[in-house]
XYZ file of C-alpha atoms in Angstrom:
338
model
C 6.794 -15.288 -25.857
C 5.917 -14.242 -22.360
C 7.189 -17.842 -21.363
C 10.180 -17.617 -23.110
C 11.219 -14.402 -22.109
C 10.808 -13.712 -18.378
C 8.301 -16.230 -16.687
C 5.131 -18.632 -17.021
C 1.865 -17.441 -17.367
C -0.601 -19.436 -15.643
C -4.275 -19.425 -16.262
C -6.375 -19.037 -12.885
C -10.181 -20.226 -13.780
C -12.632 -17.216 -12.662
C -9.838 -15.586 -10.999
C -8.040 -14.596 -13.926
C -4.528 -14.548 -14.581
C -1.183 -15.557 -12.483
C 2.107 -15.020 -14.035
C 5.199 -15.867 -12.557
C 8.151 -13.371 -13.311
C 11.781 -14.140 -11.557
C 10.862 -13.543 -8.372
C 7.810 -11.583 -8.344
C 3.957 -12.625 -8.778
C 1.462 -11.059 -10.643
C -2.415 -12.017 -10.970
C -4.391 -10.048 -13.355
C -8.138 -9.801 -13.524
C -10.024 -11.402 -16.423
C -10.952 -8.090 -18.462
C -7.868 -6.958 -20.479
C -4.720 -6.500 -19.494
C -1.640 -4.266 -20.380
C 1.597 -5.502 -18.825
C 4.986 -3.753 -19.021
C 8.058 -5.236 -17.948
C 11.358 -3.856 -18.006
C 14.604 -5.694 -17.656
C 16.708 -4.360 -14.392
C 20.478 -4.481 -14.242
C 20.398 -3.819 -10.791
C 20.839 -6.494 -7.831
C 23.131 -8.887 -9.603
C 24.608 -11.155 -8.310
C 27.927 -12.478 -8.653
C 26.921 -15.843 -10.985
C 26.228 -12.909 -13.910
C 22.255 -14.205 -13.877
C 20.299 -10.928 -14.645
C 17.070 -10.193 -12.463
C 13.933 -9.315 -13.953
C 11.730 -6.531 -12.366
C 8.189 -5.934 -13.132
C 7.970 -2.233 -13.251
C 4.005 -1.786 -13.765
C 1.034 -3.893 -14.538
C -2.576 -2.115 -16.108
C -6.142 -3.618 -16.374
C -9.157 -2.018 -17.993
C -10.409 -2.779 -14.133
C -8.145 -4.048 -11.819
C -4.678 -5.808 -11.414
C -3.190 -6.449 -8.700
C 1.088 -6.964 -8.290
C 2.692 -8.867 -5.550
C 6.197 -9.461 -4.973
C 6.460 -13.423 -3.913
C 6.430 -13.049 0.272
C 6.020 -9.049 0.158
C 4.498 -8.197 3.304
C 0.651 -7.588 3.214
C -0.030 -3.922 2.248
C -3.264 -4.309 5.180
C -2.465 -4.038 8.621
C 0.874 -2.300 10.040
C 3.339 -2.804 7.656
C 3.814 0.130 5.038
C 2.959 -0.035 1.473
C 5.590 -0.444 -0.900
C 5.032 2.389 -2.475
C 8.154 4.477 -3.501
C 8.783 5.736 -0.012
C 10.914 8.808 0.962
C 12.153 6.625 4.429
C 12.477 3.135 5.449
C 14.432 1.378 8.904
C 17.804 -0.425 8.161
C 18.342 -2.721 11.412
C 21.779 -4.477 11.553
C 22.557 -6.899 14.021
C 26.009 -9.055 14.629
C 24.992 -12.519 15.373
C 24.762 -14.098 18.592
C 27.950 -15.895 20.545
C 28.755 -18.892 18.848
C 30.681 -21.702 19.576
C 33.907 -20.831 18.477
C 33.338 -17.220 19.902
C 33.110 -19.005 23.228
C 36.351 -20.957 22.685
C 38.083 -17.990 21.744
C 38.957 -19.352 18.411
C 39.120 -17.689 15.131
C 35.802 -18.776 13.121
C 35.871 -16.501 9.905
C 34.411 -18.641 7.457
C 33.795 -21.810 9.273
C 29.981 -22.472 10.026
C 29.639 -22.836 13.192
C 26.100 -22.543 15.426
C 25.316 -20.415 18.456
C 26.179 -21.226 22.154
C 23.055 -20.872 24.511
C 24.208 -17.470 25.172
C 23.956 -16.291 21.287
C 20.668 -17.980 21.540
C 19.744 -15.225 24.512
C 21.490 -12.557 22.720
C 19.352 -13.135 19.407
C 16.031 -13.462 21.403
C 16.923 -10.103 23.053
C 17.870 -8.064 20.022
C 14.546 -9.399 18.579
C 12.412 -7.917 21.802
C 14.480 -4.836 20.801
C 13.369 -4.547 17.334
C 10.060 -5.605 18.095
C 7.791 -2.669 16.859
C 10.126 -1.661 14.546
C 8.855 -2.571 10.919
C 10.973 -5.540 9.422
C 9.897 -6.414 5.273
C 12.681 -8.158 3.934
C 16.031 -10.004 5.818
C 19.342 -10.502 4.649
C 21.715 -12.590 6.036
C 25.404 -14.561 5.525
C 25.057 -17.772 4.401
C 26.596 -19.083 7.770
C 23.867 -20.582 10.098
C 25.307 -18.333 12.985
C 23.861 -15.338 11.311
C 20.373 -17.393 10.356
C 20.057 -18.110 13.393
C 19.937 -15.264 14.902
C 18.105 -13.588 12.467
C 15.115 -16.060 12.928
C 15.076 -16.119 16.624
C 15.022 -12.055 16.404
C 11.956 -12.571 14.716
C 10.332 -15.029 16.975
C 9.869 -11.567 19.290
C 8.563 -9.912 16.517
C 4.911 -8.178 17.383
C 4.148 -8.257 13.897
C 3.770 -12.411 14.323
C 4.989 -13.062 10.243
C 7.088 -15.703 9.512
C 10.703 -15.050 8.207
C 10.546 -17.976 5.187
C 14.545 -18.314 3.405
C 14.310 -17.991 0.103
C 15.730 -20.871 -2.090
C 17.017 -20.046 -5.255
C 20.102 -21.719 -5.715
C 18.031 -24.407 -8.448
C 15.222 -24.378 -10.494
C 13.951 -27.118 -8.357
C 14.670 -25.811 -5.384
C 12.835 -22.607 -6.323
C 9.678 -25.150 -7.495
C 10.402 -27.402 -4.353
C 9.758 -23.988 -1.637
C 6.687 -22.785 -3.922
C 4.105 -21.267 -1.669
C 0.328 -21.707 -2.726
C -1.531 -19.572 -0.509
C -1.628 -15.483 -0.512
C -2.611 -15.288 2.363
C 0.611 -17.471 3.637
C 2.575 -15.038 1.649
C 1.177 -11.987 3.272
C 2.025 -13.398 6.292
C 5.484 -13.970 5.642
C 8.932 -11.724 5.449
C 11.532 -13.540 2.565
C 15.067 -13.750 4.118
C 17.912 -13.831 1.743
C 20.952 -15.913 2.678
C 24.086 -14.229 0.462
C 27.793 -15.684 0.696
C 28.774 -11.973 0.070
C 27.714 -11.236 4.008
C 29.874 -13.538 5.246
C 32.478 -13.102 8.081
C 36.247 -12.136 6.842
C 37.333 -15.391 5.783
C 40.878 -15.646 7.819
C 42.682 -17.928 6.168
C 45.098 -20.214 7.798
C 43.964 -18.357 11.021
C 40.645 -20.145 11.550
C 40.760 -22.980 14.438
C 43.024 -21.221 15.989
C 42.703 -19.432 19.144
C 44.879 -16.160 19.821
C 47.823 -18.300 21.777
C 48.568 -20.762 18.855
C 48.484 -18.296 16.380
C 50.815 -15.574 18.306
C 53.034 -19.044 18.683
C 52.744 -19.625 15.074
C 53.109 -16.654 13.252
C 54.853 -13.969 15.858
C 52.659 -11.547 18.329
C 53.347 -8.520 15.973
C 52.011 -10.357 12.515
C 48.889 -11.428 14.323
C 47.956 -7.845 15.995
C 48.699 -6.361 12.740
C 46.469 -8.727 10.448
C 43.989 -8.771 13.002
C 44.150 -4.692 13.251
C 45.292 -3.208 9.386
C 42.808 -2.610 6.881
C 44.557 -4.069 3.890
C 46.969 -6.485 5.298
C 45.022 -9.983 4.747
C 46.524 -13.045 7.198
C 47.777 -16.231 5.351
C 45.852 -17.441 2.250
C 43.111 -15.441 3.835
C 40.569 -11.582 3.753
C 41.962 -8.346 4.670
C 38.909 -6.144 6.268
C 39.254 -4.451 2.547
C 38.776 -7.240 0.651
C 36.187 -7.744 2.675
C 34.537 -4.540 2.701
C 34.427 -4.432 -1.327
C 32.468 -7.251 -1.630
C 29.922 -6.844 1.262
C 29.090 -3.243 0.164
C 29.285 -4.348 -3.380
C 26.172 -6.544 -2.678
C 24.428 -4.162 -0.384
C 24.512 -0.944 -3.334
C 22.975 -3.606 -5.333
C 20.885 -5.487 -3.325
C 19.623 -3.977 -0.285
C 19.259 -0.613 -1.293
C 17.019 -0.608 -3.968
C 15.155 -2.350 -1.440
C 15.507 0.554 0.751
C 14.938 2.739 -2.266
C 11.493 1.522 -2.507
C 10.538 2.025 0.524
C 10.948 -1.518 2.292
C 11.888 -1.984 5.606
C 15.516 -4.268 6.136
C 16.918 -6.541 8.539
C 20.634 -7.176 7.819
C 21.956 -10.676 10.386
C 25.507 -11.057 9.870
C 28.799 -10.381 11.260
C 31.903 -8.505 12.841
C 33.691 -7.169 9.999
C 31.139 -7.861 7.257
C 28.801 -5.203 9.494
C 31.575 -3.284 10.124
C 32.243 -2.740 6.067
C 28.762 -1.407 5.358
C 28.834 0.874 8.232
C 31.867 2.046 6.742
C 30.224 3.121 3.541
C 27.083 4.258 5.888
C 28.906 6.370 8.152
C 31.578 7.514 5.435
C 34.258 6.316 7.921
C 37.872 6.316 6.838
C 39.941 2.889 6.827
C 41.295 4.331 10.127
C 38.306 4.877 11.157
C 36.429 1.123 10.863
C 39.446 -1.002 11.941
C 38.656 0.939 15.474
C 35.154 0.226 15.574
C 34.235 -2.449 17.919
C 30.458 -4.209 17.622
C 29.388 -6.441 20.275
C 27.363 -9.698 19.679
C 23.260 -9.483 19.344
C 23.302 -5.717 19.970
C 21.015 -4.079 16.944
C 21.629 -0.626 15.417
C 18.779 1.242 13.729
C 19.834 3.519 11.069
C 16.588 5.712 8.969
C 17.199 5.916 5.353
C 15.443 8.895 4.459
C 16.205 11.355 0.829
C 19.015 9.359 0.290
C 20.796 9.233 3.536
C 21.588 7.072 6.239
C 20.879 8.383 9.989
C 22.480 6.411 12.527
C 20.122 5.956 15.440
C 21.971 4.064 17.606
C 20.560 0.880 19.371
C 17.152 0.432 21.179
C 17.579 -0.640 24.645
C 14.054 -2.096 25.325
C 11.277 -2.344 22.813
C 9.334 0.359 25.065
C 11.883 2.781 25.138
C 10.105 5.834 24.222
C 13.083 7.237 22.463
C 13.432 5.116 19.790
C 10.078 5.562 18.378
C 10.087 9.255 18.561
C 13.225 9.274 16.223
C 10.964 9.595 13.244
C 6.752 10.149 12.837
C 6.659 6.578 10.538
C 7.998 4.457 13.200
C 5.774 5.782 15.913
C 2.585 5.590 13.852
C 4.048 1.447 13.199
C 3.872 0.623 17.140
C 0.598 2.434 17.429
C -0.875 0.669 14.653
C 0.869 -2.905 16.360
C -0.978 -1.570 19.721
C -4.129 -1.301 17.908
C -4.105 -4.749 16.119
C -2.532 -6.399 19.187
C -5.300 -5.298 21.523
């Protein structure tokens, strides 16, 4: 029934049990178990497939619950324990190609120039002693990109691992057999629903043809409105309900919990969920100008968002003194570093 319902349950030999539930990982010691599980509407996605949450597992002696690639509750990171704050990093990806051509890219997945290379290895020696657990990024390689490279600075050394779950066998295919590989690791989620503004009958085109095209006026004013979309194409609205569409139901319960988040992705994607973060009117955001591989650190704490603004340097006194958690991180990365 187990099976049927939510997962596979896996016998372990001496180590007792391992049962496999969406995308979480239980193992279960051999004397007696009690296992609840509750069925969670929350962080659907837009294919309709409901997730599955495991809300609490009991033993007569021990259990222990894992969430597949959850960071190791030993050394700095934070348990995930219901916490009252967590650190929501955002980052706009590097330069890319078509940044550097001066072309309109929306949509079209294009890679970094050498410069977005530099400007993702920089924003991750900014970020690197603030706690990262989980990633999110576009599914546009830009955004990966940078999002990995970040992490290459990272002090914490764990390995950001994209999660597959577009197939059954690609889920089986990107199995990983070792805990101790999974402690080591931070899961990053590639969603469509990050993605740049998709522009239409804009994209290839750099500002000249398209104010040749379509008229200097009509391009400032799709480039500059909230709801006017360009040909066939996103306005920054339609943009906006989607991306903080997925965040509310993705990100943060993650937040919720007490996880630590990375969000890689882009101009006017970012610019939506800071939007909803900063309770910014549509005047407001279409103003708001955020500049390639520069991270912003906001605290979720009670239920709110506190912008922090951007580290400079990852010693900058400052930004650890904005809140007791994040200083008490870098000491305990001094401590296991040295």
């Amino acid at each position: 029934m187990l099976h049927q319902t939510i997962g596979n349950l896996q016998l372990l030999s001496n180590s007792g049990t391992h049962c496999r539930i969406g995308n979480n990982s239980v193992r279960l010691l051999p004397k007696g178990f009690k296992l609840e599980v509750e069925f969670s509407k929350r962080g659907t996605y837009s294919s309709g497939e409901r997730k599955f949450g495991v809300i609490r597992a009991s033993a007569s002696q021990t259990s222990v619950v894992d969430p597949i690639l959850a960071p190791s509750n030993n050394g700095p990171h934070e348990s995930h324990k219901k916490s009252n704050e967590a650190a929501l990093i955002l980052i706009r990806h590097g330069e890319s190609l078509w940044n550097e051509k001066n072309l309109f890219t929306g949509c079209v997945d294009v890679p970094l120039t050498k410069k977005g290379v530099e400007e993702a290895i920089e924003a991750g020696k900014r970020i690197s002693n603030i706690p990262v657990d989980m990633i999110y990024t576009s599914s546009l390689i830009r955004a990966q990109m940078t999002a990995m490279l970040a992490m290459t600075q990272h002090r914490c050394k764990k390995v950001p691992i994209i999660i597959h779950s577009e197939s059954e066998q690609a889920k089986a295919w990107s199995e990983i057999y070792s805990e101790d590989t999974i402690n080591q690791s931070i899961p990053v989620v590639a969603a469509w629903q990050m993605n740049e503004r998709m522009y239409g009958e804009l994209q290839g085109l750099n500002k000249q043809e398209t104010a040749d095209r379509f008229g200097k006026e009509k391009v400032h004013e799709w480039r500059r409105s909230y709801d006017i979309p360009p040909p066939n194409g996103e306005s920054l609205e339609m943009c906006a309900q989607r991306a903080v569409a997925y965040f509310k139901d993705n990100i943060e319960p993650q937040l919720l919990s007490g996880k630590n988040v990375m969000i890689s992705a882009h101009g006017n994607s970012l610019r939506s969920i800071i939007m909803y973060l900063d309770k910014l009117t549509s005047q407001e955001v279409i103003s708001l100008e955020l500049s390639t591989g520069i991270p912003m650190l906001y605290i979720f704490k009670e239920g709110k968002f506190i912008r922090r603004g951007s580290p400079v340097a990852p010693t900058e006194a400052g930004v650890y003194a904005y809140t007791r958690r994040l200083a008490q991180y870098r000491q305990k990365l001094d401590e296991m570093l040295h």
